[in-house]
Amino acid sequence: MTDELLPYDEVMADYEPVIGLEVHVELSTATKMFCGCSTDTEKEPNTNVCPVCLGLPGSMPAINGHAVESAIRIGLALNCKIAEWCRMARKNYFYPDMTKNYQTSQYDEPICYDGWLDVEVDGKTYRVDIERAHMEEDAGKSLHVGGSDGRISGASYSLMDYNRAGVPLIEIVTKPIRGLGDKAPQVARAYMAQLRDIMIALGVSEARMERGNLRCDANVSLMPRGSTTLGTRTETKNVNSLRSVEGALTYEIQRQGFVLAEGRKVRQQTRMWQESGEYTIAGRDKSDAEDYRYFPEPDLVPIAPSREWVEELRAGLPELPAAKKARLASQWQFSEREMTAVINAGALDLLEETVNAGCQPAAARKWWLTELSRRANEAGVELSEVGMSASQVAQLQKLVDDGTLTDKLARQVIDGVIAGEGDPQQVVDGRGLAVVSDDAALGAAVDDVIAANPQIAEKIRGGKIQAAGALIGQVMKAMKGQADAKRVRELILEKLS
């Protein structure tokens, strides 16, 4: 059951939303954060575990060096300072998915801190200040059996799978973000999108939100206009899509607005986003840091990355998404609007590959953002998984450029490629889709259409050249769309001149 909501513009008139985002990035390491167990979480439940990740008495953890390197590279990409010395800490709480009853994390000594990331919404740049990016381990996974939607509510019992327990995470925490106005949910979405692209560019995570590689705890509070006192915040946990980040914040802003308009107080609590109905529901009252009784992890030595190593990692960073976007927009001569559409479609890398394969940028953008995006949406898959490669798109456009295909025929070729019939040329040959440019065949079709439409033919003979369009359409229909329309027009005018 959803809450009552205050219209968004009414909330904006009286309050300023203040948001904070806590983003968990699951690292693509081969082994877990503090032991040698595989990070493959899809094996039989509770088979990728050992005394260390189960927290059994007498077990001794050892930190994953690759995870430390990934953390530093992430921090550098987010303009963070890198600590010269830091420690792990124990975050104490009871929860079934943590067999140790504490999580090994970082608290007051994060490895990365004081960073920022610029994001763009509707042509305006917003700076998101980052408080910290710290290392920690993931928890296990609960499976609730008997409920209608896999949640604990209504379940008969719960099962625990600890394969995921101990998988390396980086948690990126922003400072409170103010001054966004009604754009707050959109800025949050843009920030998440850019984080995802950065993680992929760095190669530190698959960053698949739908698989939980990248997930967001979205905090929001409402501050009365003209006030300097922050409101009471709520935290919507584990939001796992860009659309849901924007939706959850929008919903919470409207829900909190209604609560305050009624003269009631907002409760500081965690909430869960319900994807199906697009609303949040209450979880538990939110704990503050002191409730977790943090203290330094006694079984792990401090981490002290040398400045030489940090600078070596900085020098090895790849081109980051913002710089890449600017470079390609300039090279391809795309407008800001055109480039934003490419980014929003997740097609930047695909376009670059297609252009590198010999296709003109405008043509590559046309195919990926129209026909292929539509097919991906219909199939419910990512654009990269639609079934056609960048090389095949470039081959398709070459067939259009040399006159073998019209755009209409090219769409049929796309269907064939996606259906697994081979590369574009193989589909053309297999389906007999090439444009007919033989004058004898075209001339016969033109003669038939002229004979069937004497009145239109007379208009053309009388100088009404625009009437030729009607005959061209009929010839194209007769030729099943495989005629060269330009040559058909020439033949009609030649015959009726």
Coordinates of C-alpha atoms in Angstrom, one line a residue:
M1 CA 0.0 0.0 0.0
T2 CA 1.5 3.3 -1.1
D3 CA 1.7 6.5 1.0
E4 CA 0.0 9.7 0.3
L5 CA 2.2 12.1 -1.7
L6 CA 2.4 15.9 -2.0
P7 CA 2.7 17.1 -5.6
Y8 CA 6.4 17.6 -6.5
D9 CA 6.1 21.3 -7.4
E10 CA 4.4 22.0 -4.0
V11 CA 7.3 20.3 -2.1
M12 CA 9.8 22.3 -4.1
A13 CA 8.0 25.5 -3.3
D14 CA 8.6 25.1 0.5
Y15 CA 11.6 22.8 0.8
E16 CA 15.1 22.1 -0.6
P17 CA 15.9 18.4 -1.0
V18 CA 19.3 17.4 0.4
I19 CA 20.5 14.0 -0.9
G20 CA 23.4 11.7 -0.1
L21 CA 24.4 8.6 -2.0
E22 CA 26.2 5.5 -0.6
V23 CA 27.2 3.4 -3.6
H24 CA 28.5 -0.2 -3.2
V25 CA 30.8 -1.4 -6.0
E26 CA 31.5 -5.2 -6.1
L27 CA 35.1 -5.6 -7.3
S28 CA 36.0 -8.1 -10.0
T29 CA 38.7 -9.9 -8.1
A30 CA 39.3 -13.6 -8.4
T31 CA 39.2 -14.1 -4.6
K32 CA 37.5 -12.7 -1.6
M33 CA 38.6 -9.7 0.4
F34 CA 40.3 -11.5 3.3
C35 CA 40.6 -15.1 2.2
G36 CA 41.4 -17.3 -0.9
C37 CA 37.8 -18.4 -1.6
S38 CA 36.5 -17.7 -5.2
T39 CA 34.2 -14.8 -5.8
D40 CA 32.0 -17.0 -7.9
T41 CA 28.7 -16.6 -6.1
E42 CA 26.7 -18.8 -8.5
K43 CA 28.0 -22.1 -7.2
E44 CA 26.0 -24.4 -5.0
P45 CA 25.0 -22.5 -1.8
N46 CA 27.7 -22.4 0.9
T47 CA 30.3 -24.2 -1.2
N48 CA 32.6 -21.1 -1.7
V49 CA 33.3 -20.6 2.0
C50 CA 36.1 -21.2 4.5
P51 CA 36.8 -20.6 8.2
V52 CA 37.9 -17.0 7.4
C53 CA 34.9 -15.8 5.5
L54 CA 32.6 -17.6 7.9
G55 CA 34.4 -16.0 10.8
L56 CA 35.1 -19.2 12.7
P57 CA 37.2 -19.0 15.9
G58 CA 41.0 -19.1 15.3
S59 CA 40.8 -18.1 11.6
M60 CA 43.1 -15.3 10.5
P61 CA 42.3 -12.9 7.6
A62 CA 44.8 -11.4 5.1
I63 CA 43.9 -8.5 2.9
N64 CA 43.5 -8.9 -0.9
G65 CA 46.2 -6.8 -2.5
H66 CA 44.3 -6.5 -5.8
A67 CA 41.3 -5.1 -4.0
V68 CA 43.6 -2.4 -2.4
E69 CA 44.9 -1.5 -5.9
S70 CA 41.4 -1.3 -7.3
A71 CA 40.3 0.9 -4.4
I72 CA 43.2 3.3 -5.0
R73 CA 42.5 3.5 -8.8
I74 CA 38.8 4.2 -8.0
G75 CA 39.8 7.0 -5.6
L76 CA 42.1 8.6 -8.1
A77 CA 39.4 8.5 -10.8
L78 CA 37.1 10.3 -8.4
N79 CA 39.7 13.0 -7.6
C80 CA 40.2 11.7 -4.0
K81 CA 43.2 12.0 -1.8
I82 CA 44.8 8.7 -1.0
A83 CA 45.6 7.9 2.6
E84 CA 49.3 7.3 3.4
W85 CA 48.2 5.1 6.3
C86 CA 44.8 3.5 7.1
R87 CA 43.3 0.6 8.9
M88 CA 40.4 -1.8 8.7
A89 CA 37.7 -1.7 11.4
R90 CA 35.0 -3.9 12.8
K91 CA 31.4 -2.8 12.3
N92 CA 29.5 -4.7 14.9
Y93 CA 25.9 -5.7 14.4
F94 CA 23.8 -8.8 14.5
Y95 CA 22.3 -9.9 11.1
P96 CA 21.8 -13.4 9.8
D97 CA 23.9 -12.8 6.6
M98 CA 27.0 -12.0 8.7
T99 CA 28.1 -15.1 10.5
K100 CA 30.8 -13.2 12.4
N101 CA 28.3 -10.7 13.8
Y102 CA 30.5 -7.9 12.5
Q103 CA 31.5 -6.6 9.1
T104 CA 35.2 -5.9 8.3
S105 CA 35.1 -2.4 6.9
Q106 CA 36.7 1.0 7.3
Y107 CA 35.4 3.8 9.5
D108 CA 37.4 6.9 10.5
E109 CA 40.4 5.9 8.4
P110 CA 39.2 5.3 4.8
I111 CA 41.8 4.7 2.0
C112 CA 40.3 7.4 -0.2
Y113 CA 38.7 10.7 0.9
D114 CA 37.8 14.2 -0.1
G115 CA 37.0 13.7 -3.8
W116 CA 34.5 15.0 -6.3
L117 CA 32.8 14.1 -9.6
D118 CA 31.1 16.6 -12.0
V119 CA 27.9 15.4 -13.7
E120 CA 25.7 17.1 -16.3
V121 CA 22.0 17.4 -16.4
D122 CA 20.1 19.4 -19.0
G123 CA 23.3 21.2 -20.1
K124 CA 24.2 22.3 -16.5
T125 CA 27.1 20.9 -14.6
Y126 CA 26.7 19.9 -10.9
R127 CA 29.6 19.0 -8.6
V128 CA 29.0 16.0 -6.3
D129 CA 31.5 16.1 -3.4
I130 CA 32.7 12.7 -2.2
E131 CA 33.4 12.2 1.4
R132 CA 35.1 8.8 1.2
A133 CA 35.6 5.6 -0.7
H134 CA 36.5 2.8 1.6
M135 CA 37.0 -1.0 1.5
E136 CA 34.8 -3.6 3.1
E137 CA 33.4 -7.1 2.6
D138 CA 30.0 -8.0 1.3
A139 CA 27.5 -10.0 3.3
G140 CA 25.8 -13.3 2.5
K141 CA 22.5 -13.7 0.8
S142 CA 19.1 -14.4 2.3
L143 CA 16.5 -16.5 0.5
H144 CA 13.0 -16.1 1.9
V145 CA 10.8 -19.1 1.0
G146 CA 7.0 -19.1 1.0
G147 CA 6.3 -15.4 0.4
S148 CA 4.7 -14.1 -2.8
D149 CA 7.6 -11.9 -3.9
G150 CA 10.7 -13.4 -2.4
R151 CA 10.7 -11.0 0.5
I152 CA 10.7 -11.9 4.2
S153 CA 7.1 -10.6 4.6
G154 CA 4.8 -13.6 4.4
A155 CA 7.7 -16.1 4.1
S156 CA 7.5 -19.4 5.9
Y157 CA 11.2 -19.7 6.5
S158 CA 14.6 -18.3 5.3
L159 CA 17.7 -19.9 4.0
M160 CA 21.2 -18.4 4.0
D161 CA 23.9 -18.7 1.3
Y162 CA 27.3 -17.4 2.4
N163 CA 29.0 -17.7 -1.0
R164 CA 28.8 -13.9 -1.3
A165 CA 30.1 -13.3 2.2
G166 CA 33.6 -11.7 2.0
V167 CA 33.4 -10.6 -1.6
P168 CA 35.3 -7.3 -1.9
L169 CA 33.3 -4.1 -2.0
I170 CA 34.2 -0.4 -2.3
E171 CA 31.7 1.9 -0.7
I172 CA 31.6 5.4 -2.2
V173 CA 29.9 7.9 0.1
T174 CA 29.0 11.5 -1.0
K175 CA 28.8 14.5 1.3
P176 CA 25.3 15.9 1.7
I177 CA 24.4 17.4 -1.7
R178 CA 22.5 20.7 -1.6
G179 CA 21.4 23.3 -4.1
L180 CA 20.0 20.9 -6.7
G181 CA 16.4 22.0 -6.4
D182 CA 13.9 20.0 -8.4
K183 CA 16.9 18.3 -10.3
A184 CA 18.0 16.3 -7.3
P185 CA 16.7 12.9 -8.5
Q186 CA 18.1 13.5 -12.0
V187 CA 21.5 14.5 -10.7
A188 CA 21.5 11.3 -8.6
R189 CA 20.7 9.2 -11.6
A190 CA 23.4 11.0 -13.7
Y191 CA 26.0 10.5 -10.9
M192 CA 25.2 6.8 -10.8
A193 CA 25.4 6.5 -14.5
Q194 CA 28.8 8.2 -14.5
L195 CA 30.1 6.0 -11.6
R196 CA 29.0 2.9 -13.6
D197 CA 30.9 4.1 -16.7
I198 CA 34.0 4.9 -14.6
M199 CA 34.1 1.4 -13.0
I200 CA 33.8 -0.2 -16.4
A201 CA 36.5 2.0 -17.9
L202 CA 38.8 1.2 -14.9
G203 CA 38.1 -2.6 -15.3
V204 CA 37.5 -2.9 -11.6
S205 CA 33.9 -4.1 -11.7
E206 CA 31.3 -5.4 -14.2
A207 CA 29.1 -2.7 -12.6
R208 CA 25.9 -4.5 -13.6
M209 CA 23.3 -2.9 -11.5
E210 CA 20.7 -5.6 -12.2
R211 CA 23.1 -8.2 -10.9
G212 CA 24.0 -6.2 -7.7
N213 CA 27.6 -5.4 -8.8
L214 CA 26.7 -1.7 -8.4
R215 CA 23.9 -0.7 -5.9
C216 CA 22.9 2.5 -4.2
D217 CA 21.6 3.4 -0.8
A218 CA 19.8 6.7 -1.5
N219 CA 19.4 9.2 1.4
V220 CA 17.2 12.2 1.2
S221 CA 15.8 14.8 3.6
L222 CA 13.8 18.1 3.2
M223 CA 15.1 21.4 4.5
P224 CA 12.7 24.3 4.8
R225 CA 13.5 27.1 2.3
G226 CA 15.7 29.7 4.1
S227 CA 16.8 27.3 6.8
T228 CA 20.3 26.0 7.5
T229 CA 19.1 23.0 9.6
L230 CA 19.0 19.7 7.8
G231 CA 15.8 17.7 7.9
T232 CA 15.5 14.1 9.1
R233 CA 16.7 11.7 6.4
T234 CA 15.5 8.4 5.2
E235 CA 17.7 5.8 3.4
T236 CA 16.3 3.7 0.6
K237 CA 18.4 0.6 0.5
N238 CA 20.0 -1.4 -2.3
V239 CA 18.4 0.4 -5.3
N240 CA 19.7 -1.4 -8.4
S241 CA 18.8 0.5 -11.5
L242 CA 19.3 4.1 -12.7
R243 CA 15.6 4.5 -13.2
S244 CA 14.9 3.3 -9.7
V245 CA 17.4 5.7 -8.1
E246 CA 15.6 8.6 -9.7
G247 CA 12.2 7.1 -8.9
A248 CA 13.0 6.3 -5.2
L249 CA 14.3 9.8 -4.5
T250 CA 11.3 11.4 -6.2
Y251 CA 8.9 9.3 -4.3
E252 CA 10.6 9.9 -1.0
I253 CA 10.6 13.7 -1.6
Q254 CA 6.9 13.7 -2.2
R255 CA 6.2 11.3 0.7
Q256 CA 8.2 13.3 3.2
G257 CA 6.6 16.5 1.8
F258 CA 3.2 15.1 2.7
V259 CA 4.3 14.1 6.2
L260 CA 5.6 17.5 6.9
A261 CA 2.6 19.3 5.4
E262 CA 0.4 17.2 7.9
G263 CA 2.5 18.6 10.7
R264 CA 4.1 15.3 11.5
K265 CA 7.8 14.4 11.8
V266 CA 9.7 12.3 9.3
R267 CA 11.1 9.2 11.0
Q268 CA 14.8 8.4 10.5
Q269 CA 14.6 4.9 8.9
T270 CA 15.7 2.7 6.2
R271 CA 13.2 2.0 3.4
M272 CA 13.0 -0.5 0.5
W273 CA 12.1 0.3 -3.1
Q274 CA 9.3 -1.7 -4.6
E275 CA 10.2 -2.0 -8.3
S276 CA 6.8 -3.3 -9.4
G277 CA 4.7 -0.5 -7.8
E278 CA 7.4 2.2 -7.8
Y279 CA 7.1 3.1 -4.2
T280 CA 9.1 2.7 -0.9
I281 CA 8.1 0.8 2.2
A282 CA 9.4 1.2 5.7
G283 CA 12.2 -1.1 6.9
R284 CA 13.9 -0.5 10.3
D285 CA 14.7 2.7 12.3
K286 CA 18.1 3.9 11.0
S287 CA 21.2 3.3 13.2
D288 CA 23.8 6.0 13.7
A289 CA 27.6 5.2 13.5
E290 CA 28.0 5.0 17.3
D291 CA 25.4 2.2 17.3
Y292 CA 27.9 0.0 15.4
R293 CA 30.6 0.2 18.0
Y294 CA 33.4 0.5 15.5
F295 CA 36.9 -0.4 16.6
P296 CA 40.2 -1.1 14.7
E297 CA 40.4 -4.7 13.3
P298 CA 43.1 -6.4 15.5
D299 CA 43.8 -9.2 13.0
L300 CA 44.9 -7.1 10.0
V301 CA 47.9 -4.9 9.7
P302 CA 47.5 -1.2 8.6
I303 CA 47.7 -0.3 4.9
A304 CA 50.3 2.2 3.9
P305 CA 50.5 2.6 0.1
S306 CA 53.7 4.3 -1.0
R307 CA 53.4 7.6 -2.9
E308 CA 55.5 6.1 -5.7
W309 CA 52.9 3.3 -6.1
V310 CA 50.0 5.7 -6.0
E311 CA 51.6 7.9 -8.7
E312 CA 52.3 4.8 -10.8
L313 CA 48.6 3.9 -10.6
R314 CA 47.6 7.4 -11.4
A315 CA 49.8 7.4 -14.5
G316 CA 48.2 4.1 -15.6
L317 CA 44.6 5.3 -15.4
P318 CA 42.7 4.9 -18.7
E319 CA 40.8 7.7 -20.4
L320 CA 37.9 8.4 -18.2
P321 CA 34.3 8.7 -19.6
A322 CA 34.0 12.5 -19.3
A323 CA 37.2 13.1 -21.2
K324 CA 36.3 10.4 -23.8
K325 CA 32.9 12.0 -24.3
A326 CA 34.3 15.4 -25.0
R327 CA 37.0 14.0 -27.4
L328 CA 34.5 11.9 -29.4
A329 CA 31.9 14.7 -29.5
S330 CA 34.5 16.9 -31.1
Q331 CA 35.8 14.3 -33.5
W332 CA 32.3 13.2 -34.6
Q333 CA 30.9 16.8 -34.7
F334 CA 27.9 15.8 -32.5
S335 CA 25.8 18.4 -30.8
E336 CA 25.5 18.2 -27.0
R337 CA 21.9 16.9 -27.5
E338 CA 23.1 14.2 -29.9
M339 CA 25.9 13.1 -27.6
T340 CA 23.6 13.0 -24.5
A341 CA 21.3 10.7 -26.4
V342 CA 24.2 8.4 -27.2
I343 CA 25.3 8.4 -23.5
N344 CA 21.8 7.8 -22.2
A345 CA 21.4 4.8 -24.6
G346 CA 24.7 3.3 -23.3
A347 CA 25.9 3.3 -26.9
L348 CA 29.1 5.3 -26.7
D349 CA 31.6 2.4 -26.9
L350 CA 29.4 0.7 -29.5
L351 CA 29.5 3.8 -31.7
E352 CA 33.2 4.2 -31.3
E353 CA 33.8 0.6 -32.4
T354 CA 31.4 1.0 -35.3
V355 CA 33.2 4.2 -36.5
N356 CA 36.6 2.5 -36.1
A357 CA 35.3 -0.3 -38.3
G358 CA 34.8 2.3 -41.1
C359 CA 31.3 3.7 -40.6
Q360 CA 30.5 7.4 -40.6
P361 CA 29.5 8.6 -37.1
A362 CA 26.1 9.9 -38.1
A363 CA 25.2 6.6 -39.7
A364 CA 26.4 4.6 -36.7
R365 CA 24.4 6.8 -34.4
K366 CA 21.3 6.3 -36.6
W367 CA 21.4 2.5 -36.5
W368 CA 22.3 2.1 -32.8
L369 CA 19.8 4.7 -31.5
T370 CA 16.9 3.7 -33.7
E371 CA 16.5 0.2 -35.1
L372 CA 18.9 -1.5 -32.7
S373 CA 17.7 0.3 -29.6
R374 CA 14.1 -0.5 -30.4
R375 CA 15.0 -4.2 -30.8
A376 CA 16.9 -4.2 -27.6
N377 CA 14.0 -2.7 -25.7
E378 CA 11.6 -5.1 -27.2
A379 CA 13.8 -8.1 -26.1
G380 CA 14.5 -6.6 -22.7
V381 CA 18.3 -6.8 -23.1
E382 CA 21.2 -4.4 -23.1
L383 CA 22.1 -2.7 -26.4
S384 CA 25.4 -4.6 -26.4
E385 CA 23.5 -7.9 -26.2
V386 CA 21.0 -7.2 -29.0
G387 CA 22.7 -9.7 -31.4
M388 CA 24.5 -7.4 -33.8
S389 CA 28.1 -6.4 -33.4
A390 CA 29.7 -3.0 -34.2
S391 CA 31.6 -4.6 -37.2
Q392 CA 28.3 -5.9 -38.6
V393 CA 26.7 -2.5 -38.3
A394 CA 29.6 -1.0 -40.3
Q395 CA 29.2 -3.8 -42.9
L396 CA 25.5 -3.0 -43.1
Q397 CA 26.1 0.7 -43.7
K398 CA 28.7 -0.1 -46.4
L399 CA 26.0 -2.1 -48.3
V400 CA 23.8 1.0 -48.1
D401 CA 26.5 3.3 -49.2
D402 CA 27.4 1.3 -52.3
G403 CA 23.7 1.0 -53.3
T404 CA 23.2 -2.7 -52.5
L405 CA 20.6 -1.9 -49.9
T406 CA 18.1 0.8 -49.2
D407 CA 17.4 1.7 -45.5
K408 CA 14.2 -0.3 -45.7
L409 CA 16.0 -3.4 -46.9
A410 CA 18.7 -2.8 -44.3
R411 CA 16.1 -3.2 -41.6
Q412 CA 15.3 -6.6 -42.9
V413 CA 19.0 -7.4 -42.9
I414 CA 19.2 -6.4 -39.3
D415 CA 16.4 -8.9 -38.5
G416 CA 18.4 -11.6 -40.3
V417 CA 21.6 -10.9 -38.5
I418 CA 19.9 -10.9 -35.1
A419 CA 18.2 -14.2 -36.0
G420 CA 21.6 -15.7 -36.5
E421 CA 21.6 -15.9 -40.3
G422 CA 25.2 -14.6 -40.6
D423 CA 26.8 -11.3 -41.5
P424 CA 24.9 -8.7 -43.5
Q425 CA 26.2 -9.9 -46.9
Q426 CA 25.2 -13.4 -46.0
V427 CA 21.7 -12.3 -45.1
V428 CA 21.4 -10.3 -48.3
D429 CA 22.4 -13.3 -50.4
G430 CA 20.3 -15.7 -48.3
R431 CA 17.1 -13.6 -48.4
G432 CA 17.7 -12.1 -51.9
L433 CA 17.4 -8.6 -50.5
A434 CA 19.8 -6.7 -52.8
V435 CA 18.5 -3.6 -54.6
V436 CA 17.5 -4.3 -58.3
S437 CA 19.4 -1.9 -60.4
D438 CA 19.1 -3.7 -63.8
D439 CA 17.4 -1.3 -66.2
A440 CA 15.6 -4.1 -68.1
A441 CA 13.9 -5.3 -65.0
L442 CA 13.2 -1.8 -63.7
G443 CA 12.0 -0.7 -67.1
A444 CA 9.5 -3.5 -67.4
A445 CA 8.0 -2.6 -64.0
V446 CA 7.9 1.1 -64.9
D447 CA 6.1 0.3 -68.2
D448 CA 3.5 -1.8 -66.3
V449 CA 2.8 1.0 -63.8
I450 CA 2.6 3.7 -66.5
A451 CA 0.1 1.6 -68.5
A452 CA -2.0 1.0 -65.3
N453 CA -2.1 4.8 -64.5
P454 CA -2.7 6.8 -67.7
Q455 CA -4.1 9.8 -66.0
I456 CA -1.0 10.2 -63.8
A457 CA 1.2 9.6 -66.8
E458 CA -0.5 12.5 -68.7
K459 CA 0.0 14.9 -65.7
I460 CA 3.7 14.1 -65.8
R461 CA 3.8 14.6 -69.6
G462 CA 2.1 17.9 -69.0
G463 CA 4.9 19.1 -66.7
K464 CA 3.6 18.1 -63.2
I465 CA 6.8 16.3 -62.3
Q466 CA 5.8 15.9 -58.6
A467 CA 3.1 13.4 -59.7
A468 CA 6.0 11.0 -60.4
G469 CA 6.0 10.1 -56.7
A470 CA 2.8 8.2 -57.0
L471 CA 4.2 6.0 -59.8
I472 CA 7.6 5.5 -58.0
G473 CA 5.7 4.2 -55.0
Q474 CA 3.8 1.7 -57.1
V475 CA 7.0 0.5 -58.8
M476 CA 8.7 0.1 -55.4
K477 CA 5.7 -2.0 -54.2
A478 CA 5.8 -4.1 -57.3
M479 CA 9.6 -4.7 -56.8
K480 CA 9.0 -5.5 -53.1
G481 CA 11.0 -2.5 -52.0
Q482 CA 14.2 -3.7 -53.9
A483 CA 14.2 -1.1 -56.6
D484 CA 16.6 1.8 -56.7
A485 CA 14.1 4.6 -56.2
K486 CA 16.4 7.2 -57.7
R487 CA 16.8 5.1 -60.9
V488 CA 13.1 4.4 -61.0
R489 CA 12.3 8.1 -61.0
E490 CA 14.8 8.7 -63.8
L491 CA 13.2 5.9 -65.9
I492 CA 9.7 7.3 -65.4
L493 CA 10.7 10.8 -66.5
E494 CA 12.7 9.5 -69.5
K495 CA 9.7 7.4 -70.7
L496 CA 7.2 10.3 -70.2
S497 CA 9.4 13.2 -71.4

